[in-house]
mmCIF file of C-alpha atoms in Angstrom:
data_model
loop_
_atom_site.group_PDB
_atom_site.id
_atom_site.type_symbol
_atom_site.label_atom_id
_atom_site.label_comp_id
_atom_site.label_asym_id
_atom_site.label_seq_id
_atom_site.Cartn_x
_atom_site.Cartn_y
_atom_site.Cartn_z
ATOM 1 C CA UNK Q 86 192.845 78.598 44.963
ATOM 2 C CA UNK Q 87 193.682 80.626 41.774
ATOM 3 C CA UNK Q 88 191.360 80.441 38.919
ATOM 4 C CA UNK Q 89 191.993 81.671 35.578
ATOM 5 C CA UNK Q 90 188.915 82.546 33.758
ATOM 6 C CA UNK Q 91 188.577 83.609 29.771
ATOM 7 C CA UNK Q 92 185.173 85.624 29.150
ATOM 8 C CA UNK Q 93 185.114 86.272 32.810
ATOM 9 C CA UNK Q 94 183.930 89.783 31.805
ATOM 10 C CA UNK Q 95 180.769 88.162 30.713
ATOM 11 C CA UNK Q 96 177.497 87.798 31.957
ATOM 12 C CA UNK Q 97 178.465 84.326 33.542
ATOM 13 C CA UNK Q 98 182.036 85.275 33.556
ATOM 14 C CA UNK Q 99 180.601 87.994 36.160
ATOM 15 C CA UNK Q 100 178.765 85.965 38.214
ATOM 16 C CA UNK Q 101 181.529 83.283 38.830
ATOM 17 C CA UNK Q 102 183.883 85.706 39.499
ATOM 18 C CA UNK Q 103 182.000 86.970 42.505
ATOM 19 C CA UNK Q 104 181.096 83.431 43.510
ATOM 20 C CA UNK Q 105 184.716 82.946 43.720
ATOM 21 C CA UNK Q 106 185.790 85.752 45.256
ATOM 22 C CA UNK Q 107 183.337 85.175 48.013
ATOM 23 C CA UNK Q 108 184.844 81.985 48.973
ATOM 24 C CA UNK Q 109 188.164 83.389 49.022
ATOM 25 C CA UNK Q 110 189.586 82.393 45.876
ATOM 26 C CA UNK Q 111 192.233 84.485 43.642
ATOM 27 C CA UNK Q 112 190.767 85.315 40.032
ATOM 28 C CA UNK Q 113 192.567 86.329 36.782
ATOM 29 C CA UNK Q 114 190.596 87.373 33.828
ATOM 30 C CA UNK Q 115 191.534 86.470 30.240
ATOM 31 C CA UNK Q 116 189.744 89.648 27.978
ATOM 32 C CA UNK Q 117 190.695 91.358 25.150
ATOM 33 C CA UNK Q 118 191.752 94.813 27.155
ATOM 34 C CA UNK Q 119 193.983 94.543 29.509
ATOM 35 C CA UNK Q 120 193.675 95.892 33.111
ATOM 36 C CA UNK Q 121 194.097 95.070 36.779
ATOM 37 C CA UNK Q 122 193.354 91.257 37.619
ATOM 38 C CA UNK Q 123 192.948 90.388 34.000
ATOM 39 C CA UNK Q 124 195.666 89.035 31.102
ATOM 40 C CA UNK Q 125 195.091 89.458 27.320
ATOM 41 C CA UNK Q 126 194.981 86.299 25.197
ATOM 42 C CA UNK Q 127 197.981 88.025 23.315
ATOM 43 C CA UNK Q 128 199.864 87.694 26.672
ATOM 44 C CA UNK Q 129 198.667 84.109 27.218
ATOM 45 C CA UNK Q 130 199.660 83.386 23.529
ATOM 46 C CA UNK Q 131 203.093 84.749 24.306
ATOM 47 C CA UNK Q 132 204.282 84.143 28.416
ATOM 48 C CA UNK Q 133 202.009 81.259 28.628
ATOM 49 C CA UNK Q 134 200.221 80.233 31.428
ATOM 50 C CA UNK Q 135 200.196 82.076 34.187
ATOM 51 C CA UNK Q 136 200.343 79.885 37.900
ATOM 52 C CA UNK Q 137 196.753 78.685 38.819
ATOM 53 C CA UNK Q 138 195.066 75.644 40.260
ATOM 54 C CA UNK Q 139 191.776 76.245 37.813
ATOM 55 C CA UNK Q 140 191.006 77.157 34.272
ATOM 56 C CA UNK Q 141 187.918 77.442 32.709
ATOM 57 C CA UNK Q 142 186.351 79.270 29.044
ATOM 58 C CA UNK Q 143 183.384 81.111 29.079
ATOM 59 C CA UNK Q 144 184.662 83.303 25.834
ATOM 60 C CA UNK Q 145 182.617 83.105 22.944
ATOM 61 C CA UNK Q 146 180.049 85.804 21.021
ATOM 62 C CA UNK Q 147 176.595 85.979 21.930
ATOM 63 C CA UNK Q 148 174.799 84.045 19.626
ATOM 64 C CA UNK Q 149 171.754 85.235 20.445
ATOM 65 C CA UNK Q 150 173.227 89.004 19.350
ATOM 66 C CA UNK Q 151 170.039 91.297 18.337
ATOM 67 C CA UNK Q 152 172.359 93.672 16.692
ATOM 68 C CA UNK Q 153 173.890 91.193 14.022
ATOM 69 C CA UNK Q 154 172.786 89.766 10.887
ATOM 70 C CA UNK Q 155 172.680 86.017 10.238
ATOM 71 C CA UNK Q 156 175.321 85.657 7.790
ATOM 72 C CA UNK Q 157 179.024 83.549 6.726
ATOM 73 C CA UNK Q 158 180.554 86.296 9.006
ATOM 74 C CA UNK Q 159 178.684 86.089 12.054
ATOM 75 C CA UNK Q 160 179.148 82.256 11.824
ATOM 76 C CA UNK Q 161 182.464 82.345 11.561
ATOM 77 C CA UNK Q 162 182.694 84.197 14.552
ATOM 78 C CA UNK Q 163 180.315 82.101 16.612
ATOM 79 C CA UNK Q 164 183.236 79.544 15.709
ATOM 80 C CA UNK Q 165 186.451 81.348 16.197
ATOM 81 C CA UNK Q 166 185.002 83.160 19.248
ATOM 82 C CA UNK Q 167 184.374 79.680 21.312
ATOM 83 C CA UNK Q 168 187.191 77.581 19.437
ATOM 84 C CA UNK Q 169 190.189 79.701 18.885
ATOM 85 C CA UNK Q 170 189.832 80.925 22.553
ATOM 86 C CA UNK Q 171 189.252 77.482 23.711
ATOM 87 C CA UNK Q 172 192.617 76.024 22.287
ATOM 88 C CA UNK Q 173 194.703 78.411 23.226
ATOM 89 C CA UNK Q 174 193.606 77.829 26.848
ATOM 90 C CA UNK Q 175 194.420 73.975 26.289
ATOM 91 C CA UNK Q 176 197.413 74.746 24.809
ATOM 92 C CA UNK Q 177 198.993 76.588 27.560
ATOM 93 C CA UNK Q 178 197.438 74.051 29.928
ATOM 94 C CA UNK Q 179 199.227 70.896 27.621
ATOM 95 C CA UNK Q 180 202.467 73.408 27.479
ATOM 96 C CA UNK Q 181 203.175 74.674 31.089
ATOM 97 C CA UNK Q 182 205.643 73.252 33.743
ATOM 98 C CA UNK Q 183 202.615 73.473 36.087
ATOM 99 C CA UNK Q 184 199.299 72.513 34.857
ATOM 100 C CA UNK Q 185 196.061 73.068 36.707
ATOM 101 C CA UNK Q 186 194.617 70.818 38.541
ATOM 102 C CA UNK Q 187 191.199 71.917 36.731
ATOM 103 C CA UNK Q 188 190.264 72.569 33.410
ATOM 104 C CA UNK Q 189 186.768 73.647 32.806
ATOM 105 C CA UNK Q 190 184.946 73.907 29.363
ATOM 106 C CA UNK Q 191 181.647 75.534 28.951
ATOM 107 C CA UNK Q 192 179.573 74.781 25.946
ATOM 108 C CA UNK Q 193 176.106 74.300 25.168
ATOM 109 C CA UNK Q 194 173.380 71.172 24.642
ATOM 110 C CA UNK Q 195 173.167 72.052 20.987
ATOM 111 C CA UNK Q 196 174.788 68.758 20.604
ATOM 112 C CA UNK Q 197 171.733 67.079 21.877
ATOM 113 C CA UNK Q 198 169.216 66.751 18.653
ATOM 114 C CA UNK Q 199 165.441 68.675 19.469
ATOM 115 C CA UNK Q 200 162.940 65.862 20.661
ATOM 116 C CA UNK Q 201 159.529 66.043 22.140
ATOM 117 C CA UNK Q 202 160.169 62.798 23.500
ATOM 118 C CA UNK Q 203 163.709 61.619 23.566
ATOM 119 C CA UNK Q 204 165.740 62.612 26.948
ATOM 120 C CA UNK Q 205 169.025 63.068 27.366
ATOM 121 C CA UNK Q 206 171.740 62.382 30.236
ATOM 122 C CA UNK Q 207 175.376 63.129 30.379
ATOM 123 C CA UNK Q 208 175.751 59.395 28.887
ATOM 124 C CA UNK Q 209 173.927 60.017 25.421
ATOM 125 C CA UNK Q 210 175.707 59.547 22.504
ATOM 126 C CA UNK Q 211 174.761 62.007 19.833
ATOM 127 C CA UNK Q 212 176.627 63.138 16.585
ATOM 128 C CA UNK Q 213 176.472 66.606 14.926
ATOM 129 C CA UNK Q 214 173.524 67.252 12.865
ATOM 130 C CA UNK Q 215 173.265 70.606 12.232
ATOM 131 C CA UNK Q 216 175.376 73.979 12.168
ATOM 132 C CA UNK Q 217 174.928 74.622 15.975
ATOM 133 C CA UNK Q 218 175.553 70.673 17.038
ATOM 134 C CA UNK Q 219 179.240 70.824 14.977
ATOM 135 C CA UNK Q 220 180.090 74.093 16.507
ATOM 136 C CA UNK Q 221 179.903 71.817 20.343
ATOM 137 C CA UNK Q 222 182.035 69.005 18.508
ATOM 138 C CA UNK Q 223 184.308 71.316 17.414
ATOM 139 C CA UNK Q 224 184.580 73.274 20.827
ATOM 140 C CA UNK Q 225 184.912 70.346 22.760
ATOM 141 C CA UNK Q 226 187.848 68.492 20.656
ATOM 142 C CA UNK Q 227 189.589 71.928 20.765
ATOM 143 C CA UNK Q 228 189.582 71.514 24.733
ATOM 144 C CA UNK Q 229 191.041 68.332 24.739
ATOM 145 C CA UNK Q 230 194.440 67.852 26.411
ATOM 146 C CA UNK Q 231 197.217 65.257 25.631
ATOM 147 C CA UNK Q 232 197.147 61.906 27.223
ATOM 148 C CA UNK Q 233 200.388 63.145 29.933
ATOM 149 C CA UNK Q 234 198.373 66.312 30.775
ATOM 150 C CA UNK Q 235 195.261 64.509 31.476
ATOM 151 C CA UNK Q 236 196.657 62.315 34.070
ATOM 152 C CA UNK Q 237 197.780 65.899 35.923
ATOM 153 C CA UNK Q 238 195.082 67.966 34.815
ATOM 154 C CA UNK Q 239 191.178 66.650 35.284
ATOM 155 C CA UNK Q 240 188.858 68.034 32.072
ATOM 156 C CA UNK Q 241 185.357 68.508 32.777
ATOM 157 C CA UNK Q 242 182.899 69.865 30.291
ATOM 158 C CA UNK Q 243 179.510 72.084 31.414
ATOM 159 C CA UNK Q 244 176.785 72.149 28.749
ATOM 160 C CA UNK Q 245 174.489 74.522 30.413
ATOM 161 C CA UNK Q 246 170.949 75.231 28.560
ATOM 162 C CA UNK Q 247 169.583 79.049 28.322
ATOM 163 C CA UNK Q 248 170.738 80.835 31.101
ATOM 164 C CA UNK Q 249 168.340 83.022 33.121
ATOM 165 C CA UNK Q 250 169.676 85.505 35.311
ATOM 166 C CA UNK Q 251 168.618 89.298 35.496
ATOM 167 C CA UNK Q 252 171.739 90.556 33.877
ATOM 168 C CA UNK Q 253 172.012 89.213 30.708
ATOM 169 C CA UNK Q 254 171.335 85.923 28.625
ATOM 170 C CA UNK Q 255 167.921 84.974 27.568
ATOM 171 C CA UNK Q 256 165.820 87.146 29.794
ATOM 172 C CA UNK Q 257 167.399 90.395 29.258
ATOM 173 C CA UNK Q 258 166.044 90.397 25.973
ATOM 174 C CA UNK Q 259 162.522 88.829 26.911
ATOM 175 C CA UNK Q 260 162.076 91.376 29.942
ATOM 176 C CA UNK Q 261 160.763 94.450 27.753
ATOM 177 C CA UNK Q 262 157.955 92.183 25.462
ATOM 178 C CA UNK Q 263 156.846 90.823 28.315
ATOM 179 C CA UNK Q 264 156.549 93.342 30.899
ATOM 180 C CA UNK Q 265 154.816 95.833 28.566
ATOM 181 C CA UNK Q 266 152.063 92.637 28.199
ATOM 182 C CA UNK Q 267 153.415 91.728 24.628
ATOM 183 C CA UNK Q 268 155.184 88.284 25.347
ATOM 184 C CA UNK Q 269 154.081 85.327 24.732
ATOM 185 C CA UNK Q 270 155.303 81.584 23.669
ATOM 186 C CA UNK Q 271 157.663 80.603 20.799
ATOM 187 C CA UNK Q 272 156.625 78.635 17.677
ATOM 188 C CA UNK Q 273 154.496 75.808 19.557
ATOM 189 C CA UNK Q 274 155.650 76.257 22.774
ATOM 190 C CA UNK Q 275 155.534 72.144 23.271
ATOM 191 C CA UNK Q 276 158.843 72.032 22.832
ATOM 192 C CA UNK Q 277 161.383 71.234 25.666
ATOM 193 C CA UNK Q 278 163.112 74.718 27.571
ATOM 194 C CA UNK Q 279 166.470 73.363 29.302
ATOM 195 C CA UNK Q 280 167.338 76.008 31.363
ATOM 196 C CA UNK Q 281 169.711 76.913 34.127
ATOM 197 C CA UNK Q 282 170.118 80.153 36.494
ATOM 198 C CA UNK Q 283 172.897 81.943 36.603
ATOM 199 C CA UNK Q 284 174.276 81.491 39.947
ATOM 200 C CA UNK Q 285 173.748 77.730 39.684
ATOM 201 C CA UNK Q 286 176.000 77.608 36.544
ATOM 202 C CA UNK Q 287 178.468 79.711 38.245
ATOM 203 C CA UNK Q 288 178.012 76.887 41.576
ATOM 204 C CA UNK Q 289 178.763 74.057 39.512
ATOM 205 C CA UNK Q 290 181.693 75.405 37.737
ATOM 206 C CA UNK Q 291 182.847 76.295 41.293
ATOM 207 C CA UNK Q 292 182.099 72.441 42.684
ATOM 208 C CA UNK Q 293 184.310 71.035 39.857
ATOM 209 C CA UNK Q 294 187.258 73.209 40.548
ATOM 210 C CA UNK Q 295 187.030 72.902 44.328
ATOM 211 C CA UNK Q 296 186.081 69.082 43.947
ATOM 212 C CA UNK Q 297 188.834 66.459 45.089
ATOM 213 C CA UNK Q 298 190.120 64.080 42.582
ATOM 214 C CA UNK Q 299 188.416 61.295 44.677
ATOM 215 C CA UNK Q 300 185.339 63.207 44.895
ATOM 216 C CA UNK Q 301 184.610 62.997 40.899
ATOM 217 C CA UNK Q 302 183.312 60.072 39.612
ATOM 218 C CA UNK Q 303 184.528 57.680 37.934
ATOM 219 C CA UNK Q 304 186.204 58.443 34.567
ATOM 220 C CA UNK Q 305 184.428 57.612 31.698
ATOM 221 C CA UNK Q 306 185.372 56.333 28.663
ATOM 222 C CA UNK Q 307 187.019 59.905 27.326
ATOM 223 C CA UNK Q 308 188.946 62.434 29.357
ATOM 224 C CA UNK Q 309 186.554 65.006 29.483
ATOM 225 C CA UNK Q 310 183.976 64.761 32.179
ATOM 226 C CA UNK Q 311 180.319 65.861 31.170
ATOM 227 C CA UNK Q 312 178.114 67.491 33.309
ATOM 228 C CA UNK Q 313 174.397 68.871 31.824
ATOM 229 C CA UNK Q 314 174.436 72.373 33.006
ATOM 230 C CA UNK Q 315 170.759 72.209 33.152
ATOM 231 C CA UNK Q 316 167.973 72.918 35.900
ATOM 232 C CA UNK Q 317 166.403 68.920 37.095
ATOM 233 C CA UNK Q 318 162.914 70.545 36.528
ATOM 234 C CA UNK Q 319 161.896 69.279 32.641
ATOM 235 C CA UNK Q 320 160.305 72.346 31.576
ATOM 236 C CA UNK Q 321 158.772 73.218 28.414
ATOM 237 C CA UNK Q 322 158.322 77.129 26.339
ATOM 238 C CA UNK Q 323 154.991 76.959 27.487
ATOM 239 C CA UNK Q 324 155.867 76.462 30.813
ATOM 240 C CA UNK Q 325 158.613 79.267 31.232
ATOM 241 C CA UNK Q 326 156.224 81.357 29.439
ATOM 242 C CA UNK Q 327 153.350 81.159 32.048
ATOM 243 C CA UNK Q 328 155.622 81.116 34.873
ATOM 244 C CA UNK Q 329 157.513 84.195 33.773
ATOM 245 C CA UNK Q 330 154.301 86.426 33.071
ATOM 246 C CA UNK Q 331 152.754 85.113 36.441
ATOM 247 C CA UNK Q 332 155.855 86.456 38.227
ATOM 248 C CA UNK Q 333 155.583 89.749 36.070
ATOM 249 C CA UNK Q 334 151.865 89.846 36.899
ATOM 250 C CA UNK Q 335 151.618 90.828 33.231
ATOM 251 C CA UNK Q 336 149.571 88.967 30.702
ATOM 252 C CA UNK Q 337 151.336 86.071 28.102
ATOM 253 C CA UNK Q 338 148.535 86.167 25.033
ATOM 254 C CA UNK Q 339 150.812 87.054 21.997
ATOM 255 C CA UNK Q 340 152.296 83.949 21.007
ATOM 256 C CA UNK Q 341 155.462 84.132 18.111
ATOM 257 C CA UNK Q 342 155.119 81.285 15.103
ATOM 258 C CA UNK Q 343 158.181 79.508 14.491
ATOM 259 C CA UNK Q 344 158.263 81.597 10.778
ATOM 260 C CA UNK Q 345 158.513 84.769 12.537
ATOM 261 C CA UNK Q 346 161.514 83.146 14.345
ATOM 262 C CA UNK Q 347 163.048 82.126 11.062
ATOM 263 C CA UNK Q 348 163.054 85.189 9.568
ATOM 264 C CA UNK Q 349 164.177 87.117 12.425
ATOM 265 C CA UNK Q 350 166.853 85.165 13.350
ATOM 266 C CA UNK Q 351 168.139 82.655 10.698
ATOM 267 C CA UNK Q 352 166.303 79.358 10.809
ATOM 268 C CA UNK Q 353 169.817 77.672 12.196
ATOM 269 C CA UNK Q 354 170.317 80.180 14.579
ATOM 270 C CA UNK Q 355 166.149 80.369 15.524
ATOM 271 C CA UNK Q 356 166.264 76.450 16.447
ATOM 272 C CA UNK Q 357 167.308 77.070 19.953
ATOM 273 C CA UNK Q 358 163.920 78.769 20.326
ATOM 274 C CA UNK Q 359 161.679 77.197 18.458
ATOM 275 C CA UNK Q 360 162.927 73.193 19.584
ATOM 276 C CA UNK Q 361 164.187 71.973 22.427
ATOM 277 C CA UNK Q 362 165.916 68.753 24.170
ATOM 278 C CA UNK Q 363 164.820 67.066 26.980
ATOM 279 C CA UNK Q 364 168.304 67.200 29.306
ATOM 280 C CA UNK Q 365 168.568 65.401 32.678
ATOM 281 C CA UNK Q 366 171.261 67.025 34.817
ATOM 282 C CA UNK Q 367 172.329 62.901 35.875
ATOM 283 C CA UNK Q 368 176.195 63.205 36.893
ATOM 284 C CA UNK Q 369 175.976 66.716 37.832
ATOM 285 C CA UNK Q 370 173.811 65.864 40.807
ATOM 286 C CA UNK Q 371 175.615 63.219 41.261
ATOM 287 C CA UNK Q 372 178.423 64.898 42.033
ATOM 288 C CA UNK Q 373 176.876 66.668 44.595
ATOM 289 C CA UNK Q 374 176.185 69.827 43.453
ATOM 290 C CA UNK Q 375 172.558 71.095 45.065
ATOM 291 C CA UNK Q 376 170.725 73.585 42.910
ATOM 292 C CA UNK Q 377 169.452 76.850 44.612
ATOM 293 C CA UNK Q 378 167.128 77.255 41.923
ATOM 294 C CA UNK Q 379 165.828 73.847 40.944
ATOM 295 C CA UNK Q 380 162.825 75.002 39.756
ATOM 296 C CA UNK Q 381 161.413 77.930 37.478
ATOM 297 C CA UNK Q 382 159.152 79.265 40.141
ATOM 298 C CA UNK Q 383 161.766 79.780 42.729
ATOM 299 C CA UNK Q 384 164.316 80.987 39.682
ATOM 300 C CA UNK Q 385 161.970 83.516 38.187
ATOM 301 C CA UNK Q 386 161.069 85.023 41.335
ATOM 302 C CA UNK Q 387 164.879 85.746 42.301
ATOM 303 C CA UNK Q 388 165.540 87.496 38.713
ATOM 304 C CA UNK Q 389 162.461 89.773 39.075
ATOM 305 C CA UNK Q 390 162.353 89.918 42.914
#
C-alpha cells in the first residue's frame, strides 16, 4: 500500500511512518522542504496528487508551542496550519483520476465541551463553543470530499486527546518539572485527561487505511467516519499526575492553579489543561483496533522505560 502523509515529519507523523514501513507499506511525506520520499505542498498544489491507496493530515503548528506568544498571529496560524493544509489534501483527493481508497483526518476532541460529568462517544453531537472547538469545525468541513469522491474514497476522522509518547507532545515538556521533583497537577486536577500513546494513534490510523470497505461500520449519517483517538481508561489530571511521578519515582507536591495557566498560556489556549472531556473510544474499538497501551500504567512505563 502507498500512503501519503502531510506532517509526517512530526512527532506522530514519525511514528506512523515507521509503523508503516514495518508492515511493508510505501510512504511519501508532504513537508515544507523537499527531499527523498517526501513532496512539497507547492508540488501537490501544482502536479496534484501523486498515486497512493492512503492519505492522511497530521500538519498543523504545535499549539502547545512554549516559544510563542498567545496572540491574533499565533491563532491565525493554529488555523491556516491545520485548515489550509487540510484542503489542499481534499482537493487533490476530489481532483485526481485516481483517488485513494483512504482519506484520513486527524484533529482533536476540542470539539467536545469540558465536563466533570458529561461523556462523550463518537455519536455526540456538540457545536463550537469556544476558539479551540471552531478551529475542529473548521478542520473537519475543510476535509470533506464531494458526494462522487466519497462513494470512491472512504473519510474517516481521528480526534485523538493529548498524546504521550517520549518524543514529543505533552510529556516532552512535563519530563524536566517533574523529574527534578517540581511537577505536580493542573488547576484542580478533577478534571477529565483524554489521552492516547503515540504508537496507538499511529495503530489506528494504520487499521483505517488497511481496513476493508466491509470491515468499517456502517456509515453514519455524514461521510466522515469518527473515531475518538483516545485511551478506554477514563483518566483524570490527578490521575496522570500520580501515575507519572510514581513511574519517575520522583515526588508530585507542587500543584499549578488554573491562573498560573491563564497567564502563561492564554486562557483559550490554557483550557486544554486546566478542563477536560470525558471521551469513550466507542467505534474505534469497535472497529477492532486493540490498544497496546490501554491504560496509563502500562503507557507511562513504556515512555520512561
Amino acid at each position: 500500500m502507498r500512503v501519503l502523509i502531510g506532517g509526517g515529519s512530526g512527532f506522530v507523523g514519525r511514528e506512523l511512518t515507521r509503523l508503516l514501513k514495518s508492515k511493508g507499506h510505501e510512504v511519501t511525506v508532504i513537508s515544507r522542504q523537499p527531499g527523498t520520499g517526501k513532496i512539497t505542498w507547492k508540488e501537490l498544489e501544482s502536479s496534484g496528487l501523486p498515486a497512493c491507496d492512503g492519505a492522511v493530515n497530521l500538519a498543523g503548528e504545535n499549539l502547545l508551542n512554549p516559544l510563542r506568544w498567545w496572540n491574533d498571529s499565533y491563532k491565525k496560524d493554529l488555523f491556516s496550519s491545520r485548515i489550509d493544509t487540510t484542503r489542499a489534501l481534499s482537493s487533490a483527493i476530489a481532483a485526481s483520476p485516481s483517488p485513494p481508497r483512504s482519506w484520513v483526518l486527524v484533529s482533536g476532541v476540542a470539539c467536545y465541551r469540558p465536563s466533570l460529568t458529561e461523556q462523550y462517544t463518537e455519536d455526540s453531537a456538540w457545536t463550537p463553543f469556544d476558539l479551540l472547538s471552531k478551529l475542529v469545525q473548521e478542520w473537519e468541513a475543510a476535509a470533506a470530499l464531494p458526494e462522487d469522491v466519497a462513494t470512491a474514497t472512504r473519510q474517516a476522522v481521528v480526534r485523538p486527546g493529548a498524546v504521550l509518547g517520549r518524543d514529543g507532545g505533552a510529556i516532552k515538556q512535563m519530563w524536566l518539572p517533574f523529574w527534578l521533583g517540581v511537577g505536580g497537577t493542573l488547576g484542580s486536577g478533577s478534571q477529565a485527561f483524554p489521552w492516547i500513546h503515540v504508537a496507538d494513534l499511529a495503530g489506528i490510523i494504520a487499521h483505517l487505511l488497511e481496513a476493508e470497505p466491509a470491515e468499517a461500520p456502517p456509515a453514519a449519517a455524514s461521510p466522515q467516519q469518527v473515531y475518538n483517538g483516545v485511551a478506554p481508561s477514563l483518566d483524570t489530571n490527578h490521575d496522570f499526575t500520580k501515575t507519572f511521578g510514581r513511574t519517575l519515582r520522583r515526588p508530585t507536591l507542587f500543584p499549578v492553579p488554573a491562573f498560573v495557566m491563564n497567564a502563561a498560556l492564554g486562557s483559550e489556549r490554557a483550557v486544554v489543561l486546566t478542563q477536560g472531556q470525558k471521551v469513550i473510544p466507542k467505534r474505534t474499538l469497535e472497529a477492532g483496533y486493540q490498544y497496546k497501551y490501554p491504560d496509563l500504567t502500562s503507557a507511562l512505563k513504556e515512555i520512561v522505560g
